[in-house]
Amino acid sequence: MKSPKNILKEFKKFIKQENLIQWNDKIITAVSGGIDSTVLLYLIKKTSAEYNLTILAVHINYNLRGEESNENEQFVRNLCYKWGIPLVVHHVEIKEKSNLENKARKIRFSILRDLLQKYEFQKIALGHNKNDQAETLLLNLFRGSGIGGMKGIIPKSKDIIRPLLALTRNEITEFAKQNNIEFSEDSSNLSLIYDRNKIRHKIIPEIEKGLNPKAVDKISNSARIFQQTDSFLQEYCKEIFPEIVKKTDGIFILNVDK
């Protein structure tokens, strides 16, 4: 594990390597109040002077956990006030509870992109880490995904950036502890009714215990290889497509020999 003092350095190295942040960027940071998004906000704040960043925190209260949801919102309000970061809070209600994760995700992205346009910001920063990457790849694998799903979570997709993908959950936890970063626990992260939580709390720990203690790193590295492979195939196909397929009078002709 990287020592806590190097986490900020690793963070800066990753955003430079993946070209995630540029000078004068205006970044919306989604803050649930959990450890990942809280540490993400802290690290972006620490990096803001170097890149002359404008930061806006956004918290979405789905009102799914009663008083706990309100306490979570108040925690984020207090944190942003303490750190001097402007905050926008949205309250939503999901009436139909089937496929809840997917519905919440769609609502989240809709709100974040509306704010991006409204305030003329360039990027939305999300707090996915290496463990999320490993969980996503396994979920997609078990569901029968092709190479597209094996890519897992990519560091940058249009206006979305994920600067924590270079860090494991253990590294983030240790960093928060060493820097006295408070966060709010979400009890739904422990519930085994969600497929991701089954992988997080049952499957990956068994793999780490019985097969490879560095399984998260290895799976995350595999996702990176799939990302690079997919990128190469996409670019190569664009390059050779004009030689293989010709369009004449609205008809596409395939050169079988080539």
Coordinates of C-alpha atoms in Angstrom, one line a residue:
M1 CA 0.0 0.0 0.0
K2 CA 1.2 3.5 -0.8
S3 CA 2.0 5.6 2.3
P4 CA -0.6 8.2 3.0
K5 CA 1.8 11.1 2.4
N6 CA 2.1 9.9 -1.3
I7 CA -1.6 9.8 -2.0
L8 CA -1.8 13.4 -3.1
K9 CA 1.2 12.8 -5.3
E10 CA -0.4 9.7 -6.9
F11 CA -3.6 11.7 -7.4
K12 CA -1.8 14.5 -9.3
K13 CA 0.2 12.0 -11.3
F14 CA -2.9 10.2 -12.4
I15 CA -4.8 13.3 -13.4
K16 CA -1.8 14.4 -15.5
Q17 CA -1.3 10.9 -17.0
E18 CA -4.9 10.7 -18.0
N19 CA -5.3 14.4 -18.9
L20 CA -8.2 14.7 -16.6
I21 CA -7.8 18.3 -15.4
Q22 CA -6.5 21.4 -17.2
W23 CA -5.6 25.0 -16.1
N24 CA -8.7 27.1 -15.3
D25 CA -11.1 24.1 -15.3
K26 CA -14.5 24.6 -13.7
I27 CA -15.4 21.3 -12.0
I28 CA -18.6 20.0 -10.5
T29 CA -17.8 17.4 -7.8
A30 CA -20.6 15.0 -6.9
V31 CA -20.5 14.6 -3.1
S32 CA -22.6 11.9 -1.4
G33 CA -20.9 12.4 1.9
G34 CA -19.3 8.9 1.8
I35 CA -15.6 8.5 2.1
D36 CA -14.8 8.3 -1.6
S37 CA -16.6 11.5 -2.7
T38 CA -15.4 13.4 0.5
V39 CA -11.7 12.5 -0.1
L40 CA -12.2 13.4 -3.8
L41 CA -13.5 16.8 -2.9
Y42 CA -10.5 17.2 -0.5
L43 CA -8.0 16.2 -3.1
I44 CA -9.5 18.5 -5.8
K45 CA -9.5 21.4 -3.3
K46 CA -5.8 20.6 -2.5
T47 CA -5.1 20.7 -6.3
S48 CA -7.2 23.8 -7.0
A49 CA -4.4 26.4 -6.6
E50 CA -2.0 24.5 -8.9
Y51 CA -4.6 24.4 -11.7
N52 CA -6.6 27.6 -10.8
L53 CA -9.8 25.5 -10.5
T54 CA -13.3 26.6 -9.8
I55 CA -15.1 24.0 -7.8
L56 CA -18.8 23.4 -7.2
A57 CA -20.0 20.6 -4.9
V58 CA -23.4 18.9 -5.7
H59 CA -25.3 16.7 -3.3
I60 CA -28.4 14.7 -4.2
N61 CA -30.7 13.7 -1.5
Y62 CA -32.9 10.8 -2.8
N63 CA -34.9 10.6 0.5
L64 CA -34.6 6.9 0.5
R65 CA -33.3 6.4 4.1
G66 CA -35.5 8.7 6.1
E67 CA -33.7 10.7 8.8
E68 CA -30.3 9.2 7.8
S69 CA -30.6 10.8 4.3
N70 CA -31.2 14.2 6.0
E71 CA -28.3 13.7 8.4
N72 CA -26.1 12.8 5.4
E73 CA -27.2 16.0 3.6
Q74 CA -26.5 18.1 6.7
F75 CA -23.0 16.6 7.0
V76 CA -22.2 17.6 3.4
R77 CA -23.6 21.1 4.0
N78 CA -21.3 21.5 7.1
L79 CA -18.3 20.0 5.3
C80 CA -18.6 22.4 2.3
Y81 CA -19.1 25.4 4.6
K82 CA -16.0 24.4 6.6
W83 CA -13.9 24.0 3.4
G84 CA -15.3 27.1 1.8
I85 CA -16.7 25.3 -1.2
P86 CA -20.1 26.4 -2.8
L87 CA -22.7 23.6 -2.7
V88 CA -25.9 22.9 -4.6
V89 CA -28.3 20.4 -3.0
H90 CA -31.1 18.6 -4.9
H91 CA -34.0 16.7 -3.4
V92 CA -35.6 14.0 -5.4
E93 CA -38.1 11.2 -4.8
I94 CA -38.0 7.9 -6.6
K95 CA -41.6 6.4 -6.3
E96 CA -41.0 3.2 -8.3
K97 CA -38.4 1.2 -6.3
S98 CA -37.7 -1.5 -8.8
N99 CA -34.2 -1.3 -10.4
L100 CA -33.5 1.5 -7.9
E101 CA -29.7 1.8 -8.6
N102 CA -30.2 2.4 -12.3
K103 CA -33.0 4.9 -11.7
A104 CA -30.8 6.8 -9.2
R105 CA -27.9 6.8 -11.6
K106 CA -30.0 8.3 -14.4
I107 CA -31.4 11.0 -12.1
R108 CA -27.9 11.8 -10.8
F109 CA -26.4 12.2 -14.3
S110 CA -29.4 14.3 -15.5
I111 CA -29.0 16.7 -12.6
L112 CA -25.2 17.0 -12.9
R113 CA -25.4 17.6 -16.6
D114 CA -28.1 20.2 -16.2
L115 CA -25.9 22.1 -13.6
L116 CA -22.9 21.7 -15.9
Q117 CA -24.8 23.6 -18.6
K118 CA -26.5 26.1 -16.3
Y119 CA -23.2 27.3 -14.7
E120 CA -21.0 26.7 -17.8
F121 CA -18.7 24.3 -16.1
Q122 CA -16.5 21.8 -18.1
K123 CA -16.3 18.7 -16.0
I124 CA -18.1 16.4 -13.5
A125 CA -15.8 14.6 -11.1
L126 CA -17.0 11.3 -9.6
G127 CA -15.4 9.3 -6.8
H128 CA -15.0 5.8 -8.3
N129 CA -11.9 4.0 -7.1
K130 CA -10.0 0.8 -8.0
N131 CA -12.3 -1.4 -5.9
D132 CA -15.3 0.0 -7.8
Q133 CA -13.4 -0.8 -11.0
A134 CA -12.9 -4.4 -9.9
E135 CA -16.5 -4.8 -8.9
T136 CA -17.7 -3.4 -12.2
L137 CA -15.6 -5.7 -14.3
L138 CA -16.7 -8.7 -12.4
L139 CA -20.4 -7.6 -12.5
N140 CA -20.1 -7.2 -16.3
L141 CA -18.3 -10.5 -16.7
F142 CA -21.0 -12.4 -14.7
R143 CA -23.6 -10.8 -16.9
G144 CA -22.0 -12.0 -20.1
S145 CA -20.5 -8.7 -21.3
G146 CA -18.2 -8.4 -24.3
I147 CA -15.0 -6.4 -24.5
G148 CA -17.0 -3.2 -24.0
G149 CA -18.1 -4.3 -20.5
M150 CA -14.6 -5.6 -19.7
K151 CA -13.3 -2.1 -20.0
G152 CA -15.0 -1.4 -16.7
I153 CA -15.0 2.3 -15.6
I154 CA -12.9 4.6 -17.8
P155 CA -11.0 7.5 -16.3
K156 CA -12.4 10.1 -18.7
S157 CA -15.6 10.0 -20.8
K158 CA -16.6 13.3 -22.4
D159 CA -17.4 15.6 -19.5
I160 CA -17.0 12.9 -16.8
I161 CA -13.7 12.4 -14.9
R162 CA -12.8 9.8 -12.3
P163 CA -9.6 10.9 -10.6
L164 CA -9.6 8.3 -7.8
L165 CA -9.3 5.3 -10.1
A166 CA -5.6 5.0 -9.3
L167 CA -6.4 4.4 -5.6
T168 CA -7.8 1.4 -3.7
R169 CA -10.5 1.8 -1.1
N170 CA -8.0 0.9 1.6
E171 CA -5.6 3.6 0.5
I172 CA -8.4 6.2 0.5
T173 CA -9.5 5.0 4.0
E174 CA -6.0 5.3 5.3
F175 CA -5.5 8.7 3.7
A176 CA -8.8 10.0 5.3
K177 CA -7.7 8.7 8.7
Q178 CA -4.2 10.3 8.5
N179 CA -5.7 13.7 7.4
N180 CA -8.7 13.7 9.8
I181 CA -11.1 13.8 6.9
E182 CA -14.6 13.1 8.2
F183 CA -17.2 11.3 6.1
S184 CA -20.8 10.0 6.5
E185 CA -21.6 6.3 6.3
D186 CA -24.3 5.1 4.0
S187 CA -26.0 2.1 5.5
S188 CA -27.3 1.0 2.0
N189 CA -23.6 0.2 1.1
L190 CA -23.8 -2.8 3.5
S191 CA -27.1 -4.2 2.1
L192 CA -26.7 -7.5 0.2
I193 CA -29.8 -7.0 -1.8
Y194 CA -27.6 -5.2 -4.3
D195 CA -25.5 -7.2 -6.7
R196 CA -22.5 -4.9 -6.3
N197 CA -22.5 -5.2 -2.6
K198 CA -22.5 -9.0 -2.9
I199 CA -19.3 -8.8 -5.0
R200 CA -17.9 -6.2 -2.6
H201 CA -18.5 -7.9 0.7
K202 CA -18.5 -11.6 -0.2
I203 CA -16.9 -12.4 -3.5
I204 CA -13.8 -10.1 -3.6
P205 CA -12.8 -10.8 0.0
E206 CA -13.0 -14.6 -0.7
I207 CA -10.8 -14.1 -3.8
E208 CA -8.3 -12.0 -1.8
K209 CA -8.2 -14.5 1.0
G210 CA -8.0 -17.7 -1.1
L211 CA -6.4 -16.7 -4.4
N212 CA -4.6 -13.4 -4.5
P213 CA -4.4 -10.7 -1.8
K214 CA -3.8 -8.1 -4.6
A215 CA -6.8 -9.2 -6.6
V216 CA -8.3 -5.7 -6.8
D217 CA -5.1 -4.3 -8.3
K218 CA -4.9 -7.2 -10.8
I219 CA -8.5 -6.9 -11.9
S220 CA -8.2 -3.1 -12.2
N221 CA -5.0 -3.6 -14.4
S222 CA -7.0 -6.0 -16.6
A223 CA -9.6 -3.4 -17.1
R224 CA -6.9 -1.0 -18.2
I225 CA -5.6 -3.5 -20.7
F226 CA -9.2 -4.0 -22.1
Q227 CA -9.5 -0.2 -22.3
Q228 CA -6.3 0.1 -24.3
T229 CA -7.3 -2.9 -26.5
D230 CA -10.7 -1.4 -27.3
S231 CA -9.2 2.0 -28.0
F232 CA -6.7 0.4 -30.5
L233 CA -9.4 -1.6 -32.2
Q234 CA -11.7 1.5 -32.6
E235 CA -8.9 3.6 -34.1
Y236 CA -7.6 0.8 -36.3
C237 CA -11.1 0.1 -37.6
K238 CA -11.5 3.8 -38.5
E239 CA -8.2 3.7 -40.3
I240 CA -8.9 0.7 -42.5
F241 CA -12.7 1.2 -43.0
P242 CA -12.3 3.5 -46.0
E243 CA -10.2 0.9 -47.8
I244 CA -12.6 -2.0 -47.1
V245 CA -16.0 -0.3 -47.5
K246 CA -16.9 2.0 -50.4
K247 CA -20.1 4.0 -50.9
T248 CA -21.5 4.3 -54.4
D249 CA -24.9 5.9 -55.1
G250 CA -26.1 5.3 -51.6
I251 CA -24.9 1.6 -51.6
F252 CA -22.2 0.3 -49.4
I253 CA -19.8 -2.2 -51.1
L254 CA -17.6 -4.4 -49.0
N255 CA -14.3 -5.5 -50.4
V256 CA -14.3 -9.2 -49.4
D257 CA -10.7 -9.9 -50.3
K258 CA -9.4 -7.0 -48.2

